[in-house]
């Protein structure tokens, strides 16, 4: 926009003033008809005061003549703006979100500005701006219309906007939607606007109070041009969102006042609905003359004299003919992720108006777009000194719940961390290093010594696999998250590892199996004491959606709590049916669990299942199960000692270095998680197939199955995660190799049959090694033979039979084994056991 | 007293002016102990201080409120003459203007600025001796800006009951300042108004304002500290010394009341609940405001030590003290041995414990914490109480936590956010760095812990293991790292985790414990006691390193030990022995580990373990 030679002289002035005089001659006209009245077609014209609103701090050298009788700019004066054509039956509605704080200012009209009409003189119109801004209404409107008509999002993804044709102008389709659905709100992504017209975007950010009404005008013009017969509840209101101006509550400062901002946070409190008077209706007690007075800076100026009969103090307020709008106060608190350590969260007050009231509830995480306001604390006429502090709040224009989004899909905009270009450069540079995988894994929890494979496993877990969606083919989502179980001796820094991971990832949750109940993990329904409304409170698993849920003392968790995990760990959802609320929440969380052996020490003679006593159905849902044992070897001890000693004296630079590493690591992971989505290459798929076949073969030689499709899925996930570590869009053979390696290592540790020394996956999938199962069958057969050899006796003594079997068998037979064999035979309908007798059938 | 004056309008405000203010005060306060001239809010009751004068306050940041936008520059206008005057709004709560003037809220000259409010309380658990000594140093000179005059003495006694902390003997010394007449009148009016207002409020609408001290039974002024620059550097629980302008303008309370009255009418005002109002703008007489000119984080609060140890003068102090370190250590060891009924090993460990501090964190692991569990304490005796009293005499800040079922179930340990009042409600575990927390488990009986109790015990355990407290923000928790020395006294092994358990072996059983302990404390000369205090505070701040050579030796040693006894020697043992070696070296004033110290550390550990072993045998299957 060219710089205006006459930036502060408003040519509209005289015309507006004359309008005003006209009005005052007849008393104030009735502008806001009830929605049912179709006759009045006054276009919505909120920017009545926009010609002169300004913000504190914006220094404008101008002389005011307060005593001037020719004033305009009160909100009740209206100027024509939108075309009348086509606006049929759609009433205007005030936007309290734009004008809850009116800073109407009187303006000197004795200026020698030009008197041309803005609509008739285009050339001059180019130079006219709204007072106090550089916004030219006509050009601003035109630009926005062009934006609406032409904007095609080049970055749009198929899955983002269902039902939109990506090659057609996006917002025209939205208008069509409005015509069909009848919801008169047009949400505009500021990012789109920015990529379309940087200057218009800047104006929107800096002067939202003036620019948004202009946008409204523009949108309505287009809309009613296209759909002249459409009747909406009220005229379309444009709601911009995703303004990049501010993201963090902490960075709000006085410069943001009266600007359009977007911040994220969590709702902590919401007030009751407050009816706010927009327009008061007064009636003269004497002559029944009526008049309306609009709210001005939060006050209603009660007319002291009736204009009709000149009686003083005869005007009385008629409540039920006054206009009210809904309003709600909401307290928003900074999200925990945005906060610097060691400080308490900031809060900010929001005012929601009309249909935005009650849209959010305490506990919701939201992104708010609105105008930041600072209001001086009211001057008290009785005290000349006033508090020098402003009250600040945000007038909400647009909400975006980040929680609700989770139910549908990954919310790209809120989840994505913004990286500076240099940062991305650094990360990319880093990713090119050949040893990046080793580097990252050694940067992970450096205070914990060795356990390289475990760290690598956790690293891959942090990256996660690629998300695949098979909903169309009916199989639903494939899990992309990697679950890991650490078991082992107490005191092998399992908890420390968990703590580290919990501190590293932004959406980590840390619980202990001992202390958590199923309710604490999932979600529970709470009755809000104030509103008597049922509220769904989410637990650790839901909270760590898209993050990692660290569960310590996994073995101590009670049965019912654990059963919740079955669904979470495979389907990645949580079903809740409680107090009339039935829903399925997403819980796409990776689980990192730590379990101690049942006996205080790990018994190497027992299998994993026997050591930790967890159901195999749960164990098979872990991609990797690692043992953390205390290795007893001299070289290890020596290295450990050196490592520990180095911990115990301070070396500032080294500390710094490592601290840097943690930040880099965090960014690296965040970047990879949001931007890298590797897919399997041809060779990699081939390698995976081979690996799987090999795994199956190992077992088949001995007549047992050593791999199941679940293991194949695990391999794929691990390979994808490894490709993510390299920032590679393709999963290649090396990724598969590493996945195989890790998988094998984990199996070697956890699925080795202690009796035979052979890796046997069935220990994890069925809870019993194949040899053990074979032995069980053999025993049952031996028992059957024994009974049959006894001839045709209908019943046998339990103890007698047990002793006989023990005498006959060459290996030791325990009571459990005997009972198991009996049960197996009972299942075959060979016998029944009643009390101390065994009956044949 | 400094008072930023309104400037004529042609003087356009610039930030240079503001920088110069801080520079000026920084320079002035450096000059010959000028800091002692500034009256301290810690010592002098608020109503004796002249409003708008320079004061200092030693405090802990308990909560941080939302940033505040205020009129940095505002313009007043005289409606009659139309004369306009610009004023500065910095360092004040109230935008003042003359009787004939009005503030022009729409003035284009208005500059909106930002400041941050901290809610500060005196350092929790601050020992009486710290208060006493800092009070005495302050009073060594006449403080010119207090309005403390003998004629007002009578009032002081009644007020002192709840406002004043220092023992009565000092009150006599506290006189003799040359308060001017003007200063005398102001606070008087303030007092009557504030107390009247306070009494009016309390009976009908709400309980007296909870000043939110972390520890029960604490007294002293809480203060709203307004910070104007680099507030991001400060954290919750930081200990600060602030120099700033005291603001107790009664208008603050009046504005409050007005707001409350009209809040029903004006929708703009209902954004804050009455509760929030009460907390965020309490009566200035109860919670004064300080507008900070200078604020510094304190490394320690021991008044016997120079505040900042990096300066030249302090270095000579340190070297002087270090030269006579070993007799002090010997004396302290003797003293503690007596206190621990003749057990010198326990006394040795107690010294190590008292100089321990978290010096670094490796990812989540706090390094340098040394929680000692002193087991074998006589049950239900006054022994633990006296041990605490002795510790209290030695360290600048401490608290004794009696672990009874009752206490566990009903105390507030974890600070939590009260969203209605929008503040962080404090709890026992909100303590400043290097506070000594003595947990007395001998008081614990069998019984049922309820939910609060379980949470409290878990929080205490987390504090010991990770040196952090998870504050409860109801929708989420937030982790606040801390650095608290925890000493647990118990009969058997404590149910809380600890780094090191020392079983007490009393050599003497005094017939009258009370008498024995009392005589022990009175026998120590104050000068010696002060040396102990310096010793413990100073050694904590020293650096430490281990040479490569010693590293090698330690390595060898560890491998050797593992070879001999792989079952009982674990990485944890090495961790602990290294800690003991570290503090042992430091306690002798050595900043590197020598081979001898390492051996001595191993020896101490061996002695300690033998005792535990014996204990195990005595109790059969215990432990």
mmCIF file of C-alpha atoms in Angstrom, chain A residues 54 56-61 64 66 100-101 103-105 250 252-255 257 266-269 271 274-276 295 297-299 327 329 331 333-336 339-349 351 362-363 365 372-380 382-393 444-448 491 495-497 499-500 502-503 510 537 543 601 630-634 636-642 644-652 654-655 658 662, chain B residues 62-71 74 84 89 92-99 101 103 105-108 110-116 226 231-236 249 251-252 254-256 258-259 262 266-273 276-277 281 289 359-365 367-368 417 419-420 422 424 462 466 468 470 473 475-481 541-548 551-552 554-556 558-559 562-563 566-567 569-572 574-576 578-579 582:
data_model
loop_
_atom_site.group_PDB
_atom_site.id
_atom_site.type_symbol
_atom_site.label_atom_id
_atom_site.label_comp_id
_atom_site.label_asym_id
_atom_site.label_seq_id
_atom_site.Cartn_x
_atom_site.Cartn_y
_atom_site.Cartn_z
ATOM 1 C CA UNK A 54 -6.955 3.513 18.575
ATOM 2 C CA UNK A 56 -2.824 2.890 23.961
ATOM 3 C CA UNK A 57 0.757 3.398 23.199
ATOM 4 C CA UNK A 58 0.278 4.072 19.525
ATOM 5 C CA UNK A 59 1.452 7.588 19.542
ATOM 6 C CA UNK A 60 -0.461 9.670 17.106
ATOM 7 C CA UNK A 61 0.183 13.350 17.071
ATOM 8 C CA UNK A 64 -8.451 16.902 19.670
ATOM 9 C CA UNK A 66 -13.226 17.562 22.717
ATOM 10 C CA UNK A 100 -16.162 -5.442 24.018
ATOM 11 C CA UNK A 101 -13.811 -2.691 24.828
ATOM 12 C CA UNK A 103 -12.259 3.038 22.929
ATOM 13 C CA UNK A 104 -14.340 5.480 21.042
ATOM 14 C CA UNK A 105 -12.490 8.655 20.635
ATOM 15 C CA UNK A 250 4.992 -16.076 28.428
ATOM 16 C CA UNK A 252 3.003 -11.728 25.610
ATOM 17 C CA UNK A 253 4.108 -8.169 26.199
ATOM 18 C CA UNK A 254 2.665 -4.686 25.986
ATOM 19 C CA UNK A 255 3.378 -4.560 22.279
ATOM 20 C CA UNK A 257 -2.030 -5.150 23.021
ATOM 21 C CA UNK A 266 -5.094 -25.209 29.174
ATOM 22 C CA UNK A 267 -8.458 -24.062 30.445
ATOM 23 C CA UNK A 268 -8.442 -24.066 34.204
ATOM 24 C CA UNK A 269 -11.607 -22.242 35.092
ATOM 25 C CA UNK A 271 -17.246 -18.657 34.734
ATOM 26 C CA UNK A 274 -22.759 -13.526 32.059
ATOM 27 C CA UNK A 275 -25.497 -11.695 30.176
ATOM 28 C CA UNK A 276 -23.922 -8.534 28.952
ATOM 29 C CA UNK A 295 -23.150 0.128 25.641
ATOM 30 C CA UNK A 297 -16.942 1.311 27.317
ATOM 31 C CA UNK A 298 -18.881 -0.996 29.558
ATOM 32 C CA UNK A 299 -21.426 1.609 30.522
ATOM 33 C CA UNK A 327 -20.353 -13.703 27.710
ATOM 34 C CA UNK A 329 -14.850 -15.494 31.433
ATOM 35 C CA UNK A 331 -8.932 -18.607 32.683
ATOM 36 C CA UNK A 333 -3.060 -21.444 31.894
ATOM 37 C CA UNK A 334 0.168 -21.909 30.058
ATOM 38 C CA UNK A 335 0.734 -25.466 28.865
ATOM 39 C CA UNK A 336 3.256 -27.271 31.000
ATOM 40 C CA UNK A 339 7.172 -23.349 30.803
ATOM 41 C CA UNK A 340 10.733 -22.763 31.791
ATOM 42 C CA UNK A 341 11.759 -25.027 34.636
ATOM 43 C CA UNK A 342 11.371 -23.698 38.124
ATOM 44 C CA UNK A 343 8.719 -21.113 37.397
ATOM 45 C CA UNK A 344 5.019 -21.207 37.981
ATOM 46 C CA UNK A 345 2.649 -21.115 35.041
ATOM 47 C CA UNK A 346 1.146 -17.873 33.881
ATOM 48 C CA UNK A 347 -2.547 -17.436 33.358
ATOM 49 C CA UNK A 348 -4.539 -15.128 31.158
ATOM 50 C CA UNK A 349 -8.218 -14.262 31.163
ATOM 51 C CA UNK A 351 -13.698 -13.466 27.237
ATOM 52 C CA UNK A 362 -11.704 -26.805 32.433
ATOM 53 C CA UNK A 363 -8.975 -29.247 31.576
ATOM 54 C CA UNK A 365 -6.128 -27.840 25.969
ATOM 55 C CA UNK A 372 -5.258 -9.001 23.374
ATOM 56 C CA UNK A 373 -6.673 -6.201 25.459
ATOM 57 C CA UNK A 374 -5.461 -4.103 28.315
ATOM 58 C CA UNK A 375 -8.027 -2.086 30.208
ATOM 59 C CA UNK A 376 -7.102 0.439 32.827
ATOM 60 C CA UNK A 377 -8.691 -0.345 36.120
ATOM 61 C CA UNK A 378 -11.685 1.869 36.297
ATOM 62 C CA UNK A 379 -11.130 5.382 37.404
ATOM 63 C CA UNK A 380 -12.957 6.024 40.563
ATOM 64 C CA UNK A 382 -14.020 9.727 44.396
ATOM 65 C CA UNK A 383 -10.324 8.960 44.418
ATOM 66 C CA UNK A 384 -8.102 10.944 42.177
ATOM 67 C CA UNK A 385 -5.224 8.507 42.454
ATOM 68 C CA UNK A 386 -5.764 5.263 40.656
ATOM 69 C CA UNK A 387 -3.905 2.017 40.521
ATOM 70 C CA UNK A 388 -1.493 2.269 37.701
ATOM 71 C CA UNK A 389 -2.074 -1.297 36.593
ATOM 72 C CA UNK A 390 -4.012 -2.513 33.598
ATOM 73 C CA UNK A 391 -6.153 -5.562 33.487
ATOM 74 C CA UNK A 392 -5.476 -7.730 30.531
ATOM 75 C CA UNK A 393 -7.607 -10.242 28.748
ATOM 76 C CA UNK A 444 20.588 -41.087 25.927
ATOM 77 C CA UNK A 445 20.862 -41.171 29.700
ATOM 78 C CA UNK A 446 24.635 -40.791 29.804
ATOM 79 C CA UNK A 447 24.687 -41.286 33.552
ATOM 80 C CA UNK A 448 23.520 -44.848 33.110
ATOM 81 C CA UNK A 491 19.113 -51.638 41.505
ATOM 82 C CA UNK A 495 13.841 -46.537 37.300
ATOM 83 C CA UNK A 496 16.496 -44.055 36.410
ATOM 84 C CA UNK A 497 16.149 -44.933 32.755
ATOM 85 C CA UNK A 499 12.822 -41.159 34.756
ATOM 86 C CA UNK A 500 15.148 -40.033 32.035
ATOM 87 C CA UNK A 502 9.910 -39.285 31.126
ATOM 88 C CA UNK A 503 11.927 -36.105 31.384
ATOM 89 C CA UNK A 510 5.361 -41.529 34.770
ATOM 90 C CA UNK A 537 -11.043 -36.705 33.364
ATOM 91 C CA UNK A 543 -2.513 -37.968 28.629
ATOM 92 C CA UNK A 601 16.858 -61.684 42.386
ATOM 93 C CA UNK A 630 24.177 -57.143 36.886
ATOM 94 C CA UNK A 631 27.015 -58.496 34.813
ATOM 95 C CA UNK A 632 29.823 -59.933 36.810
ATOM 96 C CA UNK A 633 33.014 -59.396 34.952
ATOM 97 C CA UNK A 634 36.144 -57.522 35.758
ATOM 98 C CA UNK A 636 32.923 -54.240 33.120
ATOM 99 C CA UNK A 637 33.559 -53.345 36.736
ATOM 100 C CA UNK A 638 36.568 -51.332 35.763
ATOM 101 C CA UNK A 639 34.722 -49.338 33.168
ATOM 102 C CA UNK A 640 31.842 -48.817 35.553
ATOM 103 C CA UNK A 641 34.163 -47.527 38.246
ATOM 104 C CA UNK A 642 35.744 -45.032 35.885
ATOM 105 C CA UNK A 644 31.142 -43.355 38.312
ATOM 106 C CA UNK A 645 34.242 -41.559 39.480
ATOM 107 C CA UNK A 646 33.959 -39.149 36.607
ATOM 108 C CA UNK A 647 30.426 -38.408 37.767
ATOM 109 C CA UNK A 648 31.657 -37.444 41.169
ATOM 110 C CA UNK A 649 33.697 -34.505 40.436
ATOM 111 C CA UNK A 650 32.541 -31.469 38.728
ATOM 112 C CA UNK A 651 33.681 -30.551 35.300
ATOM 113 C CA UNK A 652 31.598 -27.679 34.158
ATOM 114 C CA UNK A 654 31.519 -31.438 30.202
ATOM 115 C CA UNK A 655 28.252 -30.928 31.962
ATOM 116 C CA UNK A 658 25.926 -33.029 27.830
ATOM 117 C CA UNK A 662 19.810 -33.453 25.692
ATOM 118 C CA UNK B 62 6.971 -18.580 47.085
ATOM 119 C CA UNK B 63 4.807 -17.906 44.067
ATOM 120 C CA UNK B 64 4.937 -15.959 40.860
ATOM 121 C CA UNK B 65 1.906 -14.050 39.772
ATOM 122 C CA UNK B 66 1.012 -13.113 36.249
ATOM 123 C CA UNK B 67 2.946 -10.297 34.668
ATOM 124 C CA UNK B 68 1.395 -6.927 35.164
ATOM 125 C CA UNK B 69 0.992 -4.147 32.653
ATOM 126 C CA UNK B 70 1.205 -0.745 34.232
ATOM 127 C CA UNK B 71 1.420 2.829 33.142
ATOM 128 C CA UNK B 74 1.107 8.654 32.159
ATOM 129 C CA UNK B 84 -0.776 18.589 31.056
ATOM 130 C CA UNK B 89 4.698 5.227 36.912
ATOM 131 C CA UNK B 92 4.860 2.695 42.349
ATOM 132 C CA UNK B 93 1.486 1.092 42.706
ATOM 133 C CA UNK B 94 -0.631 4.135 42.376
ATOM 134 C CA UNK B 95 -0.729 6.611 39.571
ATOM 135 C CA UNK B 96 -0.726 9.795 41.517
ATOM 136 C CA UNK B 97 -2.060 13.096 40.516
ATOM 137 C CA UNK B 98 -2.802 16.315 42.253
ATOM 138 C CA UNK B 99 -6.198 17.224 43.649
ATOM 139 C CA UNK B 101 -5.858 16.815 38.093
ATOM 140 C CA UNK B 103 -5.341 11.085 34.546
ATOM 141 C CA UNK B 105 -6.188 7.430 30.069
ATOM 142 C CA UNK B 106 -6.354 8.043 26.356
ATOM 143 C CA UNK B 107 -3.255 10.116 26.161
ATOM 144 C CA UNK B 108 -0.993 9.205 23.322
ATOM 145 C CA UNK B 110 1.011 6.893 27.753
ATOM 146 C CA UNK B 111 3.632 4.181 27.791
ATOM 147 C CA UNK B 112 2.536 0.762 28.894
ATOM 148 C CA UNK B 113 5.252 -1.261 30.564
ATOM 149 C CA UNK B 114 5.463 -4.655 32.076
ATOM 150 C CA UNK B 115 6.575 -5.874 35.468
ATOM 151 C CA UNK B 116 6.412 -9.136 37.326
ATOM 152 C CA UNK B 226 7.534 -6.175 41.976
ATOM 153 C CA UNK B 231 12.583 -11.612 36.086
ATOM 154 C CA UNK B 232 13.128 -14.695 34.001
ATOM 155 C CA UNK B 233 16.302 -15.294 35.967
ATOM 156 C CA UNK B 234 14.401 -15.953 39.134
ATOM 157 C CA UNK B 235 12.732 -19.161 40.037
ATOM 158 C CA UNK B 236 10.282 -20.334 42.605
ATOM 159 C CA UNK B 249 -0.163 3.146 50.218
ATOM 160 C CA UNK B 251 -5.133 3.617 48.613
ATOM 161 C CA UNK B 252 -4.315 0.065 47.608
ATOM 162 C CA UNK B 254 -9.328 1.344 49.293
ATOM 163 C CA UNK B 255 -9.212 0.602 45.625
ATOM 164 C CA UNK B 256 -9.776 -2.958 46.619
ATOM 165 C CA UNK B 258 -14.349 -0.164 45.891
ATOM 166 C CA UNK B 259 -13.809 -2.857 43.384
ATOM 167 C CA UNK B 262 -19.003 -2.553 42.415
ATOM 168 C CA UNK B 266 -19.565 -4.254 36.302
ATOM 169 C CA UNK B 267 -18.987 -7.321 34.183
ATOM 170 C CA UNK B 268 -15.428 -6.265 33.593
ATOM 171 C CA UNK B 269 -14.664 -6.868 37.210
ATOM 172 C CA UNK B 270 -16.073 -10.320 37.573
ATOM 173 C CA UNK B 271 -13.123 -11.827 35.825
ATOM 174 C CA UNK B 272 -11.474 -12.153 39.182
ATOM 175 C CA UNK B 273 -13.214 -13.891 41.969
ATOM 176 C CA UNK B 276 -8.429 -14.016 43.823
ATOM 177 C CA UNK B 277 -8.794 -10.370 44.681
ATOM 178 C CA UNK B 281 -4.172 -7.524 46.337
ATOM 179 C CA UNK B 289 4.782 -4.132 48.287
ATOM 180 C CA UNK B 359 26.247 -29.832 43.179
ATOM 181 C CA UNK B 360 25.053 -31.065 39.836
ATOM 182 C CA UNK B 361 22.469 -33.147 38.090
ATOM 183 C CA UNK B 362 23.289 -35.724 35.503
ATOM 184 C CA UNK B 363 20.139 -36.032 33.503
ATOM 185 C CA UNK B 364 17.736 -37.005 36.260
ATOM 186 C CA UNK B 365 20.274 -38.066 38.829
ATOM 187 C CA UNK B 367 24.705 -35.702 42.534
ATOM 188 C CA UNK B 368 25.926 -34.801 45.973
ATOM 189 C CA UNK B 417 -2.376 -24.657 42.872
ATOM 190 C CA UNK B 419 -7.269 -22.115 40.871
ATOM 191 C CA UNK B 420 -10.055 -20.180 42.555
ATOM 192 C CA UNK B 422 -5.057 -18.358 41.437
ATOM 193 C CA UNK B 424 0.241 -21.712 44.699
ATOM 194 C CA UNK B 462 10.776 -38.636 45.850
ATOM 195 C CA UNK B 466 15.429 -37.421 43.132
ATOM 196 C CA UNK B 468 12.570 -32.839 43.439
ATOM 197 C CA UNK B 470 6.121 -32.573 42.040
ATOM 198 C CA UNK B 473 -1.458 -28.279 39.499
ATOM 199 C CA UNK B 475 -4.586 -31.023 35.789
ATOM 200 C CA UNK B 476 -0.958 -31.917 35.737
ATOM 201 C CA UNK B 477 2.042 -32.007 37.968
ATOM 202 C CA UNK B 478 5.070 -29.898 37.699
ATOM 203 C CA UNK B 479 8.460 -30.834 38.865
ATOM 204 C CA UNK B 480 10.498 -28.444 40.962
ATOM 205 C CA UNK B 481 14.048 -29.468 41.681
ATOM 206 C CA UNK B 541 30.439 -23.886 48.501
ATOM 207 C CA UNK B 542 33.856 -25.309 47.674
ATOM 208 C CA UNK B 543 34.782 -26.962 44.395
ATOM 209 C CA UNK B 544 36.115 -30.462 44.182
ATOM 210 C CA UNK B 545 37.907 -32.709 41.721
ATOM 211 C CA UNK B 546 39.550 -36.095 41.434
ATOM 212 C CA UNK B 547 42.882 -36.547 39.699
ATOM 213 C CA UNK B 548 43.437 -39.201 37.043
ATOM 214 C CA UNK B 551 40.703 -42.356 39.584
ATOM 215 C CA UNK B 552 42.924 -45.208 38.528
ATOM 216 C CA UNK B 554 39.725 -46.161 42.851
ATOM 217 C CA UNK B 555 39.073 -48.250 39.779
ATOM 218 C CA UNK B 556 41.553 -50.876 40.894
ATOM 219 C CA UNK B 558 36.571 -51.403 43.079
ATOM 220 C CA UNK B 559 37.542 -54.243 40.771
ATOM 221 C CA UNK B 562 34.087 -56.973 43.413
ATOM 222 C CA UNK B 563 36.374 -59.896 42.914
ATOM 223 C CA UNK B 566 30.657 -59.797 44.103
ATOM 224 C CA UNK B 567 27.381 -60.245 45.938
ATOM 225 C CA UNK B 569 29.607 -54.819 46.604
ATOM 226 C CA UNK B 570 27.522 -53.112 43.972
ATOM 227 C CA UNK B 571 27.662 -49.957 41.975
ATOM 228 C CA UNK B 572 25.628 -48.337 44.732
ATOM 229 C CA UNK B 574 30.889 -47.316 44.957
ATOM 230 C CA UNK B 575 28.515 -44.392 44.567
ATOM 231 C CA UNK B 576 28.292 -44.017 48.297
ATOM 232 C CA UNK B 578 32.762 -41.798 46.435
ATOM 233 C CA UNK B 579 30.300 -39.472 48.130
ATOM 234 C CA UNK B 582 34.114 -36.271 48.544
#
